[in-house]
């Protein structure tokens, strides 16, 4: 008798141990979302680079300062461009003196032209006077030929000097323009040693201290918007095709515990980051928090779809993603929206169908 009592209790315990959990599908609001990490960054954030190399002479601003477009940020020193600028200025002054100064080259040619003109006029008068005499058979042929030759030589010399004047004037004018260009170029290069802000914004970082070497390959500062921030999201490549502009985003930040912020997708970058197989997506706040800092991190859910009243099951009750166990055995179902915990049941079972959880 005692043996049968023990056996009965064992069978009861065994049956209780193998009993499966079962539930009925429930109607609920269901939101499908794509998860992403989130990092806060200032809008229009950019790295400042010098376009010349040298030594940092002074930082003209401090981290946290507000700056306007065109405001000087840093001063770099390098003696070579300044010397080149001075030499270019001297070359320009010399070229201008040669072209328009009191000792200009053109002045000496003008004097030669004046003398040649007088000679030409004198030889012209002598030639035509001798020609008239020769036409009247007065004088000798030698005298006539001599006067004619002097006249022709004077005419040729005058033409040569005028051509020389015009050619020299063009050459000197070109030399002045070239010297002006060289001086302007060297002056601009000299101005490049003062680094200026390209936007109205805020200094978020300075990477160099006075005395350090500055190159064109390294950033020297970081500037961005002072009061407008964006949310940088990294979306997995399997989800990127489901992301679209203006989709709603729910953001939680570590700095604001238990507070959810709303945003919307504003930009989708088309190139994948091969290192982590993700795509960069930007969102903007619908209502931005009063205090934000670059680099604040958190999590975000990008809302793909919403339904207010759908039949759902916990995802843990599914078999192979599209089957469930019922009183009638294994049944194939059609699913729809899903989140981390629940999935929509489109067809296959009803709200009165008990579904068993697989052990």
C-alpha positions as a printed NumPy array, in Angstrom:
array([[   0.   ,    0.   ,    0.   ],
       [   2.829,    2.31 ,    0.884],
       [   4.501,    1.536,   -2.468],
       [   1.423,    2.614,   -4.479],
       [   1.131,    5.867,   -2.535],
       [   4.718,    6.803,   -3.358],
       [   4.198,    5.896,   -7.025],
       [   1.044,    8.021,   -7.223],
       [   2.808,   11.053,   -5.768],
       [   5.713,   10.55 ,   -8.229],
       [   3.351,   10.473,  -11.216],
       [   1.638,   13.648,  -10.038],
       [   4.989,   15.42 ,   -9.712],
       [   6.078,   14.158,  -13.109],
       [   2.92 ,   15.404,  -14.781],
       [   3.288,   18.818,  -13.118],
       [   6.897,   19.043,  -14.241],
       [   6.02 ,   18.434,  -17.868],
       [   3.008,   20.773,  -17.985],
       [   3.478,   23.453,  -20.7  ],
       [   2.732,   27.16 ,  -20.298],
       [  -0.097,   28.402,  -22.465],
       [  -1.594,   31.799,  -23.24 ],
       [  -4.2  ,   33.405,  -25.455],
       [  -3.146,   36.015,  -28.049],
       [  -3.833,   39.561,  -26.857],
       [  -4.781,   42.742,  -28.68 ],
       [  -2.458,   45.637,  -28.029],
       [  -0.841,   48.664,  -29.669],
       [   2.343,   47.589,  -31.384],
       [   5.268,   49.719,  -32.511],
       [   8.045,   48.37 ,  -34.696],
       [  11.37 ,   50.156,  -34.363],
       [  15.014,   49.887,  -35.375],
       [  17.511,   50.166,  -32.534],
       [  20.571,   52.39 ,  -32.805],
       [  23.273,   53.86 ,  -30.626],
       [  23.127,   57.658,  -30.357],
       [  25.794,   60.341,  -29.967],
       [  25.099,   64.066,  -29.649],
       [  27.152,   66.421,  -31.831],
       [  26.916,   70.159,  -32.596],
       [  25.401,   70.997,  -35.952],
       [  27.899,   72.174,  -38.622],
       [  30.781,   70.723,  -36.601],
       [  34.058,   70.894,  -38.517],
       [  37.774,   70.466,  -37.927],
       [  39.907,   73.561,  -38.46 ],
       [  43.074,   73.07 ,  -40.532],
       [  45.85 ,   75.53 ,  -41.334],
       [  46.603,   75.95 ,  -45.025],
       [  50.246,   76.744,  -44.284],
       [  52.861,   75.166,  -42.044],
       [  54.739,   76.903,  -39.273],
       [  54.844,   77.38 ,  -35.521],
       [  51.764,   78.328,  -33.521],
       [  52.465,   81.791,  -32.15 ],
       [  49.229,   82.306,  -30.236],
       [  45.7  ,   80.963,  -29.731],
       [  43.506,   84.033,  -30.036],
       [  40.466,   82.244,  -28.556],
       [  39.74 ,   79.783,  -25.764],
       [  37.637,   76.639,  -25.63 ],
       [  34.022,   77.572,  -25.033],
       [  34.319,   80.999,  -26.703],
       [  31.632,   82.101,  -29.142],
       [  33.08 ,   83.231,  -32.476],
       [  31.701,   84.91 ,  -35.558],
       [  32.505,   84.104,  -39.158],
       [  35.885,   85.571,  -40.139],
       [  37.115,   86.002,  -36.555],
       [  40.869,   85.253,  -36.162],
       [  41.44 ,   82.061,  -34.179],
       [  45.187,   81.369,  -34.284],
       [  48.342,   83.098,  -35.405],
       [  51.044,   81.023,  -37.079],
       [  54.55 ,   82.342,  -37.679],
       [  56.985,   81.539,  -40.484],
       [  59.665,   84.015,  -41.596],
       [  60.032,   82.691,  -45.16 ],
       [  56.714,   84.016,  -46.543],
       [  57.302,   87.413,  -44.93 ],
       [  60.718,   87.688,  -46.58 ],
       [  59.217,   86.596,  -49.893],
       [  56.515,   89.232,  -49.498],
       [  59.106,   91.943,  -48.868],
       [  61.137,   90.858,  -51.894],
       [  57.997,   90.863,  -54.033],
       [  57.196,   94.378,  -52.828],
       [  60.682,   95.583,  -53.766],
       [  60.385,   93.953,  -57.205],
       [  57.03 ,   95.674,  -57.739],
       [  58.484,   99.056,  -56.757],
       [  61.367,   98.576,  -59.184],
       [  59.045,   97.565,  -62.013],
       [  56.854,  100.613,  -61.392],
       [  59.886,  102.891,  -61.385],
       [  61.092,  101.433,  -64.684],
       [  57.659,  102.   ,  -66.17 ],
       [  56.626,  105.389,  -64.833],
       [  59.471,  106.781,  -62.716],
       [  61.689,  109.76 ,  -63.446],
       [  64.535,  107.429,  -64.458],
       [  62.262,  105.208,  -66.51 ],
       [  63.669,  103.297,  -69.439],
       [  60.937,  104.741,  -71.648],
       [  62.174,  108.27 ,  -70.971],
       [  65.55 ,  107.544,  -72.538],
       [  63.883,  106.002,  -75.587],
       [  61.611,  109.052,  -75.858],
       [  64.733,  111.25 ,  -75.889],
       [  66.186,  109.116,  -78.67 ],
       [  62.929,  109.418,  -80.616],
       [  62.967,  113.21 ,  -80.201],
       [  66.539,  113.407,  -81.537],
       [  65.756,  110.997,  -84.363],
       [  62.679,  113.05 ,  -85.293],
       [  64.771,  116.196,  -85.565],
       [  67.336,  114.371,  -87.71 ],
       [  64.558,  112.941,  -89.866],
       [  63.003,  116.352,  -90.412],
       [  66.369,  117.926,  -91.248],
       [  67.323,  115.124,  -93.642],
       [  63.857,  115.265,  -95.167],
       [  64.221,  118.991,  -95.888],
       [  67.727,  118.548,  -97.334],
       [  66.596,  115.598,  -99.455],
       [  63.548,  117.32 , -100.943],
       [  65.572,  120.505, -101.581],
       [  68.295,  118.512, -103.352],
       [  65.613,  116.546, -105.265],
       [  64.08 ,  119.783, -106.571],
       [  67.519,  120.94 , -107.72 ],
       [  68.247,  117.603, -109.306],
       [  64.907,  117.701, -111.127],
       [  66.123,  121.004, -112.598],
       [  69.443,  119.364, -113.472],
       [  71.222,  121.408, -110.825],
       [  73.843,  119.82 , -108.595],
       [  75.593,  116.488, -108.804],
       [  74.21 ,  112.962, -108.678],
       [  76.45 ,  112.188, -105.687],
       [  74.948,  115.015, -103.653],
       [  71.425,  113.84 , -104.508],
       [  72.14 ,  110.218, -103.604],
       [  73.776,  111.238, -100.327],
       [  70.813,  113.383,  -99.269],
       [  68.378,  110.612, -100.264],
       [  70.329,  107.977,  -98.297],
       [  70.49 ,  110.166,  -95.188],
       [  66.743,  110.769,  -95.408],
       [  65.937,  107.067,  -95.765],
       [  68.256,  106.112,  -92.887],
       [  66.688,  108.786,  -90.647],
       [  63.199,  107.511,  -91.525],
       [  64.169,  103.897,  -90.772],
       [  65.854,  104.842,  -87.506],
       [  62.757,  106.762,  -86.382],
       [  60.509,  103.759,  -87.127],
       [  62.873,  101.429,  -85.246],
       [  62.903,  103.684,  -82.191],
       [  59.09 ,  103.963,  -82.182],
       [  58.782,  100.165,  -82.422],
       [  61.343,   99.82 ,  -79.641],
       [  59.369,  102.242,  -77.516],
       [  56.083,  100.363,  -77.994],
       [  57.729,   96.975,  -77.403],
       [  59.56 ,   98.196,  -74.28 ],
       [  56.387,   99.82 ,  -72.958],
       [  54.473,   96.533,  -73.327],
       [  57.297,   94.59 ,  -71.691],
       [  57.521,   96.995,  -68.757],
       [  53.737,   97.028,  -68.353],
       [  53.724,   93.222,  -68.278],
       [  56.562,   93.241,  -65.755],
       [  54.547,   95.582,  -63.508],
       [  51.482,   93.321,  -63.691],
       [  53.577,   90.243,  -62.935],
       [  55.187,   91.993,  -59.983],
       [  51.761,   93.063,  -58.719],
       [  50.499,   89.478,  -58.972],
       [  53.56 ,   88.141,  -57.164],
       [  53.177,   90.701,  -54.414],
       [  49.452,   90.035,  -54.004],
       [  50.096,   86.295,  -53.947],
       [  52.785,   86.623,  -51.301],
       [  50.578,   88.996,  -49.279],
       [  47.674,   86.515,  -49.391],
       [  50.01 ,   83.715,  -48.336],
       [  51.218,   85.894,  -45.501],
       [  47.593,   86.477,  -44.431],
       [  47.02 ,   82.701,  -44.424],
       [  49.124,   82.533,  -41.275],
       [  46.106,   83.975,  -39.451],
       [  43.509,   81.184,  -39.209],
       [  39.907,   82.444,  -39.235],
       [  36.543,   80.899,  -38.378],
       [  34.357,   79.839,  -41.3  ],
       [  31.079,   79.952,  -39.347],
       [  29.294,   81.628,  -36.467],
       [  29.693,   79.097,  -33.691],
       [  31.514,   77.89 ,  -30.608],
       [  35.057,   76.677,  -29.972],
       [  34.748,   73.106,  -28.745],
       [  38.411,   72.092,  -28.816],
       [  41.9  ,   73.507,  -29.354],
       [  44.478,   70.872,  -30.284],
       [  47.699,   72.912,  -30.312],
       [  49.544,   75.059,  -27.796],
       [  51.785,   78.065,  -28.621],
       [  55.225,   76.897,  -29.682],
       [  54.028,   73.652,  -31.246],
       [  54.562,   72.878,  -34.91 ],
       [  51.489,   73.282,  -37.136],
       [  51.104,   71.335,  -40.385],
       [  48.398,   71.231,  -43.021],
       [  47.71 ,   67.557,  -42.212],
       [  46.586,   67.937,  -38.571],
       [  43.467,   69.706,  -37.222],
       [  44.176,   72.578,  -34.866],
       [  40.659,   73.259,  -33.556],
       [  37.052,   72.087,  -33.613],
       [  34.15 ,   74.49 ,  -34.201],
       [  30.402,   73.889,  -34.386],
       [  27.026,   75.465,  -33.76 ],
       [  26.661,   76.956,  -30.289],
       [  23.005,   76.081,  -29.729],
       [  21.886,   73.609,  -32.371],
       [  22.7  ,   69.91 ,  -31.958],
       [  22.092,   66.785,  -34.017],
       [  21.838,   63.105,  -33.069],
       [  24.258,   60.796,  -34.878],
       [  22.857,   57.273,  -35.239],
       [  24.649,   54.134,  -36.378],
       [  22.223,   51.778,  -38.125],
       [  23.058,   48.17 ,  -38.94 ],
       [  23.212,   47.368,  -42.654],
       [  20.335,   44.861,  -42.333],
       [  18.03 ,   47.68 ,  -41.166],
       [  19.153,   50.647,  -43.291],
       [  16.691,   49.934,  -46.138],
       [  13.839,   50.469,  -43.676],
       [  14.992,   53.96 ,  -42.701],
       [  13.478,   57.025,  -44.369],
       [  13.594,   60.79 ,  -43.893],
       [  11.258,   62.304,  -41.272],
       [  10.702,   59.022,  -39.456],
       [  10.069,   59.484,  -35.735],
       [  12.951,   58.747,  -33.355],
       [  12.726,   58.15 ,  -29.604],
       [  15.999,   58.97 ,  -27.828],
       [  17.205,   58.215,  -24.321],
       [  20.413,   59.859,  -23.113],
       [  22.59 ,   58.624,  -20.278],
       [  22.841,   62.202,  -18.991],
       [  19.035,   62.453,  -18.728],
       [  18.008,   59.292,  -16.901],
       [  14.389,   58.159,  -17.374],
       [  13.657,   60.991,  -19.823],
       [  12.709,   60.259,  -23.445],
       [  13.204,   62.792,  -26.216],
       [  11.572,   62.808,  -29.617],
       [  13.306,   63.529,  -32.891],
       [  13.041,   62.882,  -36.605],
       [  15.41 ,   61.575,  -39.261],
       [  17.003,   64.484,  -41.151],
       [  19.811,   62.865,  -43.165],
       [  20.91 ,   59.412,  -44.324],
       [  24.524,   58.967,  -45.395],
       [  24.739,   56.619,  -48.407],
       [  28.197,   55.149,  -47.729],
       [  28.637,   52.201,  -45.386],
       [  31.361,   52.209,  -42.76 ],
       [  33.282,   49.053,  -43.613],
       [  34.856,   48.852,  -40.152],
       [  31.635,   48.26 ,  -38.248],
       [  29.219,   47.488,  -41.112],
       [  26.898,   50.346,  -40.206],
       [  25.409,   53.391,  -41.909],
       [  25.484,   56.869,  -40.394],
       [  22.101,   58.552,  -39.981],
       [  21.366,   61.993,  -38.522],
       [  18.293,   63.096,  -36.591],
       [  17.199,   66.409,  -35.097],
       [  15.327,   67.012,  -31.859],
       [  11.657,   67.942,  -31.995],
       [  12.229,   69.737,  -28.692],
       [  15.899,   70.031,  -27.815],
       [  17.085,   69.695,  -24.183],
       [  18.26 ,   72.977,  -22.665],
       [  21.767,   71.692,  -21.897],
       [  23.725,   69.492,  -24.293],
       [  27.408,   68.734,  -24.786],
       [  29.233,   67.134,  -27.707],
       [  29.752,   63.43 ,  -27.206],
       [  26.771,   62.724,  -24.934],
       [  25.702,   59.164,  -25.66 ],
       [  22.558,   57.123,  -25.414],
       [  20.196,   54.888,  -27.332],
       [  17.572,   55.516,  -29.974],
       [  14.661,   53.678,  -31.538],
       [  13.673,   54.675,  -35.051],
       [   9.931,   54.113,  -35.457],
       [   9.262,   52.082,  -38.613],
       [   5.514,   51.451,  -38.187],
       [   2.696,   51.711,  -35.633],
       [  -0.618,   49.909,  -35.211],
       [  -3.058,   50.757,  -32.449],
       [  -4.924,   47.45 ,  -32.088],
       [  -3.417,   44.205,  -33.351],
       [  -3.424,   40.575,  -32.223],
       [  -0.043,   39.748,  -30.678],
       [   1.945,   36.957,  -29.097],
       [   5.183,   37.004,  -27.129],
       [   7.987,   36.135,  -29.53 ],
       [   9.162,   33.414,  -27.178],
       [   6.083,   31.32 ,  -28.126],
       [   7.041,   31.105,  -31.806],
       [   8.607,   28.05 ,  -33.399],
       [  10.999,   28.689,  -36.309],
       [   9.662,   32.224,  -36.62 ],
       [   6.289,   31.381,  -38.194],
       [   4.779,   28.425,  -36.314],
       [   3.049,   27.933,  -32.947],
       [   1.872,   24.939,  -30.944],
       [  -1.893,   24.809,  -30.277],
       [  -4.397,   22.227,  -29.055],
       [  -4.638,   21.113,  -32.684],
       [  -0.874,   20.694,  -33.009],
       [   1.74 ,   22.806,  -34.828],
       [   0.095,   25.603,  -36.843],
       [   1.745,   27.905,  -39.39 ],
       [   0.903,   31.582,  -38.899],
       [   1.434,   34.801,  -40.819],
       [   3.165,   37.553,  -38.869],
       [   3.44 ,   41.337,  -39.234],
       [   4.931,   44.038,  -37.068],
       [   7.242,   43.11 ,  -34.24 ],
       [   9.267,   44.681,  -31.466],
       [  11.718,   43.27 ,  -28.961],
       [   9.044,   41.254,  -27.098],
       [   5.899,   40.881,  -29.211],
       [   4.922,   40.036,  -32.773],
       [   1.736,   40.699,  -34.722],
       [  -0.43 ,   37.7  ,  -35.697],
       [  -1.985,   38.429,  -39.088],
       [  -3.601,   35.024,  -39.691],
       [  -3.433,   31.354,  -38.699],
       [  -4.888,   31.605,  -35.187],
       [  -7.505,   33.705,  -33.41 ],
       [  -7.682,   35.438,  -30.06 ],
       [  -9.431,   32.322,  -28.655],
       [  -6.623,   29.931,  -29.627],
       [  -4.435,   28.713,  -26.804],
       [  -0.74 ,   28.746,  -27.705],
       [   1.763,   26.613,  -25.826],
       [   5.301,   27.652,  -25.041],
       [   7.977,   25.227,  -26.135],
       [  10.223,   23.957,  -23.356]])
